[in-house]
Amino acid sequence: MRNMTSSARPLLVSKLFQPANLREERDRELGLGLGGRQGESMACKSQRLMLQSGFIHPSNPGCYYLLPVTVRAMEKLVRLIDGEMQGIGGQKLDMPSLCAADLWRRSERWDLMGKELFRLQDRHGAEYCLGPTHEEAITELLAAHGTLSYRQLPLLLYQVTRKFRDEPKPRFGLLRGREFYMKDMYAFDTCEEAAHRTYQAVCEAYTRLFARLGLRCVKVQADTGHIGGKLSHEFQIPAEIGEDRLLICGDCGFSANMETIDQGLRYCPECKGGTLSETKGIEVGHTFYLGTKYSYIFSASYNNMQNKPVIAEMGCFGLGITRILAASIEVLSSEDSIRWPALLAPYQICILPPKKGSKADEAGELAQNLFKVLVEAVPSLRGEVVLDDRTHLTIGKRLKDASRLGYPYVIVTGKSALEDVPTFEVCSQNTGETLFLPIEGVVDFIRGVEIV
């Protein structure tokens, strides 16, 4: 076999910074330790699995280190979101997390937000907050650059940044924290009708995103809350751990957060007959039609066809990046094994060579060769394949670890690889299917894996 170039070397499990605690005795210690930080309790599956598997590490209450495997999954999710947002005309920018108090006072949200805002002063006594959202900032930015032309609208600007919220009781790991990643988009339109078209386009993009991820997500009527506006919907992933109570009609598909409707209502107000069933959900997205709430305050306007200045209509649209990751694990995983949406798995394939000193030890070189063949035949797999080189452990123990860590595909190089026609055991962990394939069959099978 030819020497592999450095660009074609496999990623070795032993070299990954993923301080997993997968042995049972460590699991028990973990349940008493890492989840018991002051001010936060460990009470959900996704939090426990992500801590055990070395995906996150606790810092302060409601704050976590995102370790390399989680960052890989998050980057894939952001690429998917970028594709959807740019597909409807979105342009990406980046705004400061440090927001001047004056902006928030002009919108009257400095007092309205109360203790949820992280507030601070600089050395000169000027007041700021760490932005939980950026309606004031984006509208001030538009106003500062003068009047737009109607030809420039709709204008859709979005960012993916850290957000901050002083949660009184942070819990459930990445599902409810004080520091988190979010995609927030802000739209400027010529009129209410155009703003509603943009609103619908964003909602459809969100629906496509969750369909691509293979997640059931329900769009529900929602309250506008502290952000305000005239219309609002939440995108909810049904889950027992969810903190929102939802009502869904089985006949017409009407759905709403219980905050928005009469608590005694049992029949659907849309179809007048369908029975409403209650479920819990994890909010992963939120859309708002704002009207001129912020654009009027900050004088964000455009010139119409008669060259007259008109206040722009606005919308804002959020997706919880880190919350989507945790919610995915919450609803797809078993109690002891992580399962990702296939597109978000940090690594797509794990190759298991035989145990050192076993009867199949000679097949170890075939595992290296299999990696080389795969990345040469399917270049998109570069960086997506890991080789579990912990050959002091049995195949069985490493298979168990691979299952718990959530690789979509595990390829075992065992005794069958030493036969006249070498075959490899390919385990599809998301479907439970196991195939025994020659190397050409493995390549053909893996060609169908979509890489983000």
PDB file of C-alpha atoms in Angstrom, residues 212-336:
ATOM      1  CA  ARG A 212     -34.156  18.433   6.193  1.00  0.00           C
ATOM      2  CA  LEU A 213     -33.112  17.677   9.760  1.00  0.00           C
ATOM      3  CA  GLY A 214     -35.812  15.023  10.052  1.00  0.00           C
ATOM      4  CA  LEU A 215     -37.343  16.741  13.081  1.00  0.00           C
ATOM      5  CA  ARG A 216     -41.054  17.075  13.702  1.00  0.00           C
ATOM      6  CA  CYS A 217     -41.606  20.780  14.314  1.00  0.00           C
ATOM      7  CA  VAL A 218     -44.972  22.478  14.819  1.00  0.00           C
ATOM      8  CA  LYS A 219     -45.656  26.122  13.944  1.00  0.00           C
ATOM      9  CA  VAL A 220     -47.915  27.509  16.685  1.00  0.00           C
ATOM     10  CA  GLN A 221     -49.718  30.791  17.299  1.00  0.00           C
ATOM     11  CA  ALA A 222     -47.714  32.684  19.932  1.00  0.00           C
ATOM     12  CA  ASP A 223     -47.568  35.765  22.146  1.00  0.00           C
ATOM     13  CA  THR A 224     -45.404  38.712  21.021  1.00  0.00           C
ATOM     14  CA  GLY A 225     -43.957  39.172  24.522  1.00  0.00           C
ATOM     15  CA  HIS A 226     -41.230  41.746  25.205  1.00  0.00           C
ATOM     16  CA  ILE A 227     -40.324  41.996  21.513  1.00  0.00           C
ATOM     17  CA  GLY A 228     -43.777  43.247  20.578  1.00  0.00           C
ATOM     18  CA  GLY A 229     -45.465  43.547  17.210  1.00  0.00           C
ATOM     19  CA  LYS A 230     -48.745  42.480  15.636  1.00  0.00           C
ATOM     20  CA  LEU A 231     -48.214  38.791  14.782  1.00  0.00           C
ATOM     21  CA  SER A 232     -46.072  35.988  16.174  1.00  0.00           C
ATOM     22  CA  HIS A 233     -45.483  32.252  15.758  1.00  0.00           C
ATOM     23  CA  GLU A 234     -43.253  29.789  17.568  1.00  0.00           C
ATOM     24  CA  PHE A 235     -41.654  26.710  16.051  1.00  0.00           C
ATOM     25  CA  GLN A 236     -41.957  23.959  18.643  1.00  0.00           C
ATOM     26  CA  ILE A 237     -40.449  20.467  18.780  1.00  0.00           C
ATOM     27  CA  PRO A 238     -42.898  18.282  20.754  1.00  0.00           C
ATOM     28  CA  ALA A 239     -41.117  16.764  23.749  1.00  0.00           C
ATOM     29  CA  GLU A 240     -42.055  15.717  27.280  1.00  0.00           C
ATOM     30  CA  ILE A 241     -39.263  17.869  28.693  1.00  0.00           C
ATOM     31  CA  GLY A 242     -40.671  20.931  26.895  1.00  0.00           C
ATOM     32  CA  GLU A 243     -41.614  23.923  29.026  1.00  0.00           C
ATOM     33  CA  ASP A 244     -44.337  25.259  26.699  1.00  0.00           C
ATOM     34  CA  ARG A 245     -47.877  23.853  26.699  1.00  0.00           C
ATOM     35  CA  LEU A 246     -49.384  23.562  23.231  1.00  0.00           C
ATOM     36  CA  LEU A 247     -52.866  22.867  21.894  1.00  0.00           C
ATOM     37  CA  ILE A 248     -53.103  21.144  18.505  1.00  0.00           C
ATOM     38  CA  CYS A 249     -56.206  20.353  16.463  1.00  0.00           C
ATOM     39  CA  GLY A 250     -56.187  16.877  14.917  1.00  0.00           C
ATOM     40  CA  ASP A 251     -58.681  17.899  12.205  1.00  0.00           C
ATOM     41  CA  CYS A 252     -57.411  21.147  10.669  1.00  0.00           C
ATOM     42  CA  GLY A 253     -53.861  21.415  12.008  1.00  0.00           C
ATOM     43  CA  PHE A 254     -54.507  24.587  14.035  1.00  0.00           C
ATOM     44  CA  SER A 255     -51.959  24.920  16.823  1.00  0.00           C
ATOM     45  CA  ALA A 256     -51.271  27.489  19.511  1.00  0.00           C
ATOM     46  CA  ASN A 257     -49.293  28.121  22.642  1.00  0.00           C
ATOM     47  CA  MET A 258     -51.777  27.906  25.518  1.00  0.00           C
ATOM     48  CA  GLU A 259     -50.709  31.416  26.582  1.00  0.00           C
ATOM     49  CA  THR A 260     -52.578  32.831  23.589  1.00  0.00           C
ATOM     50  CA  ILE A 261     -56.027  31.225  23.919  1.00  0.00           C
ATOM     51  CA  ASP A 262     -58.856  30.796  26.413  1.00  0.00           C
ATOM     52  CA  GLN A 263     -57.718  28.227  28.980  1.00  0.00           C
ATOM     53  CA  GLY A 264     -61.157  26.595  28.985  1.00  0.00           C
ATOM     54  CA  LEU A 265     -61.263  26.149  25.201  1.00  0.00           C
ATOM     55  CA  ARG A 266     -61.509  22.507  24.125  1.00  0.00           C
ATOM     56  CA  TYR A 267     -62.718  22.824  20.540  1.00  0.00           C
ATOM     57  CA  CYS A 268     -60.747  24.385  17.715  1.00  0.00           C
ATOM     58  CA  PRO A 269     -61.698  28.018  16.927  1.00  0.00           C
ATOM     59  CA  GLU A 270     -60.620  27.599  13.296  1.00  0.00           C
ATOM     60  CA  CYS A 271     -62.643  24.581  12.164  1.00  0.00           C
ATOM     61  CA  LYS A 272     -65.303  24.944  14.929  1.00  0.00           C
ATOM     62  CA  GLY A 273     -65.396  21.237  15.618  1.00  0.00           C
ATOM     63  CA  GLY A 274     -61.971  19.617  15.957  1.00  0.00           C
ATOM     64  CA  THR A 275     -60.880  18.540  19.425  1.00  0.00           C
ATOM     65  CA  LEU A 276     -57.741  20.212  20.778  1.00  0.00           C
ATOM     66  CA  SER A 277     -55.130  17.911  22.278  1.00  0.00           C
ATOM     67  CA  GLU A 278     -52.471  19.174  24.681  1.00  0.00           C
ATOM     68  CA  THR A 279     -48.769  18.465  24.367  1.00  0.00           C
ATOM     69  CA  LYS A 280     -45.495  19.980  25.537  1.00  0.00           C
ATOM     70  CA  GLY A 281     -42.898  21.543  23.275  1.00  0.00           C
ATOM     71  CA  ILE A 282     -39.366  22.944  23.102  1.00  0.00           C
ATOM     72  CA  GLU A 283     -39.359  26.334  21.394  1.00  0.00           C
ATOM     73  CA  VAL A 284     -36.588  26.367  18.762  1.00  0.00           C
ATOM     74  CA  GLY A 285     -37.712  29.269  16.583  1.00  0.00           C
ATOM     75  CA  HIS A 286     -39.807  32.421  16.812  1.00  0.00           C
ATOM     76  CA  THR A 287     -41.119  34.822  14.156  1.00  0.00           C
ATOM     77  CA  PHE A 288     -42.556  38.312  14.648  1.00  0.00           C
ATOM     78  CA  TYR A 289     -44.264  40.828  12.388  1.00  0.00           C
ATOM     79  CA  LEU A 290     -43.278  44.100  14.086  1.00  0.00           C
ATOM     80  CA  GLY A 291     -45.004  46.686  11.924  1.00  0.00           C
ATOM     81  CA  THR A 292     -43.369  50.067  12.593  1.00  0.00           C
ATOM     82  CA  LYS A 293     -42.755  49.539  16.337  1.00  0.00           C
ATOM     83  CA  TYR A 294     -38.979  50.033  16.037  1.00  0.00           C
ATOM     84  CA  SER A 295     -38.628  51.705  12.647  1.00  0.00           C
ATOM     85  CA  TYR A 296     -40.819  54.635  13.789  1.00  0.00           C
ATOM     86  CA  ILE A 297     -38.788  55.155  16.982  1.00  0.00           C
ATOM     87  CA  PHE A 298     -35.440  55.120  15.160  1.00  0.00           C
ATOM     88  CA  SER A 299     -36.661  56.771  11.923  1.00  0.00           C
ATOM     89  CA  ALA A 300     -35.739  53.868   9.644  1.00  0.00           C
ATOM     90  CA  SER A 301     -37.409  54.858   6.375  1.00  0.00           C
ATOM     91  CA  TYR A 302     -37.283  54.429   2.611  1.00  0.00           C
ATOM     92  CA  ASN A 303     -38.161  56.660  -0.329  1.00  0.00           C
ATOM     93  CA  ASN A 304     -41.219  55.469  -2.242  1.00  0.00           C
ATOM     94  CA  MET A 305     -41.871  55.762  -5.980  1.00  0.00           C
ATOM     95  CA  GLN A 306     -42.801  59.422  -5.511  1.00  0.00           C
ATOM     96  CA  ASN A 307     -39.471  59.962  -3.684  1.00  0.00           C
ATOM     97  CA  LYS A 308     -41.342  60.567  -0.427  1.00  0.00           C
ATOM     98  CA  PRO A 309     -39.944  59.155   2.848  1.00  0.00           C
ATOM     99  CA  VAL A 310     -42.016  56.328   4.363  1.00  0.00           C
ATOM    100  CA  ILE A 311     -41.389  54.449   7.608  1.00  0.00           C
ATOM    101  CA  ALA A 312     -40.355  50.835   6.816  1.00  0.00           C
ATOM    102  CA  GLU A 313     -42.355  47.834   7.960  1.00  0.00           C
ATOM    103  CA  MET A 314     -40.318  45.317   9.962  1.00  0.00           C
ATOM    104  CA  GLY A 315     -40.179  41.674  10.974  1.00  0.00           C
ATOM    105  CA  CYS A 316     -37.741  39.723  13.121  1.00  0.00           C
ATOM    106  CA  PHE A 317     -37.070  36.003  13.043  1.00  0.00           C
ATOM    107  CA  GLY A 318     -35.044  33.877  15.475  1.00  0.00           C
ATOM    108  CA  LEU A 319     -33.667  30.339  15.585  1.00  0.00           C
ATOM    109  CA  GLY A 320     -32.011  28.923  18.703  1.00  0.00           C
ATOM    110  CA  ILE A 321     -28.842  27.291  17.358  1.00  0.00           C
ATOM    111  CA  THR A 322     -27.623  25.577  20.522  1.00  0.00           C
ATOM    112  CA  ARG A 323     -31.192  24.799  21.531  1.00  0.00           C
ATOM    113  CA  ILE A 324     -31.839  23.000  18.223  1.00  0.00           C
ATOM    114  CA  LEU A 325     -28.749  20.830  18.859  1.00  0.00           C
ATOM    115  CA  ALA A 326     -29.908  19.877  22.358  1.00  0.00           C
ATOM    116  CA  ALA A 327     -33.547  19.413  21.325  1.00  0.00           C
ATOM    117  CA  SER A 328     -32.452  17.096  18.500  1.00  0.00           C
ATOM    118  CA  ILE A 329     -30.586  14.891  20.942  1.00  0.00           C
ATOM    119  CA  GLU A 330     -33.500  15.039  23.384  1.00  0.00           C
ATOM    120  CA  VAL A 331     -36.073  13.694  20.916  1.00  0.00           C
ATOM    121  CA  LEU A 332     -33.928  11.345  18.783  1.00  0.00           C
ATOM    122  CA  SER A 333     -31.729   9.631  21.376  1.00  0.00           C
ATOM    123  CA  SER A 334     -32.300   6.638  23.603  1.00  0.00           C
ATOM    124  CA  GLU A 335     -31.565   6.857  27.307  1.00  0.00           C
ATOM    125  CA  ASP A 336     -27.941   5.804  26.841  1.00  0.00           C
TER     126      ASP A 336
END
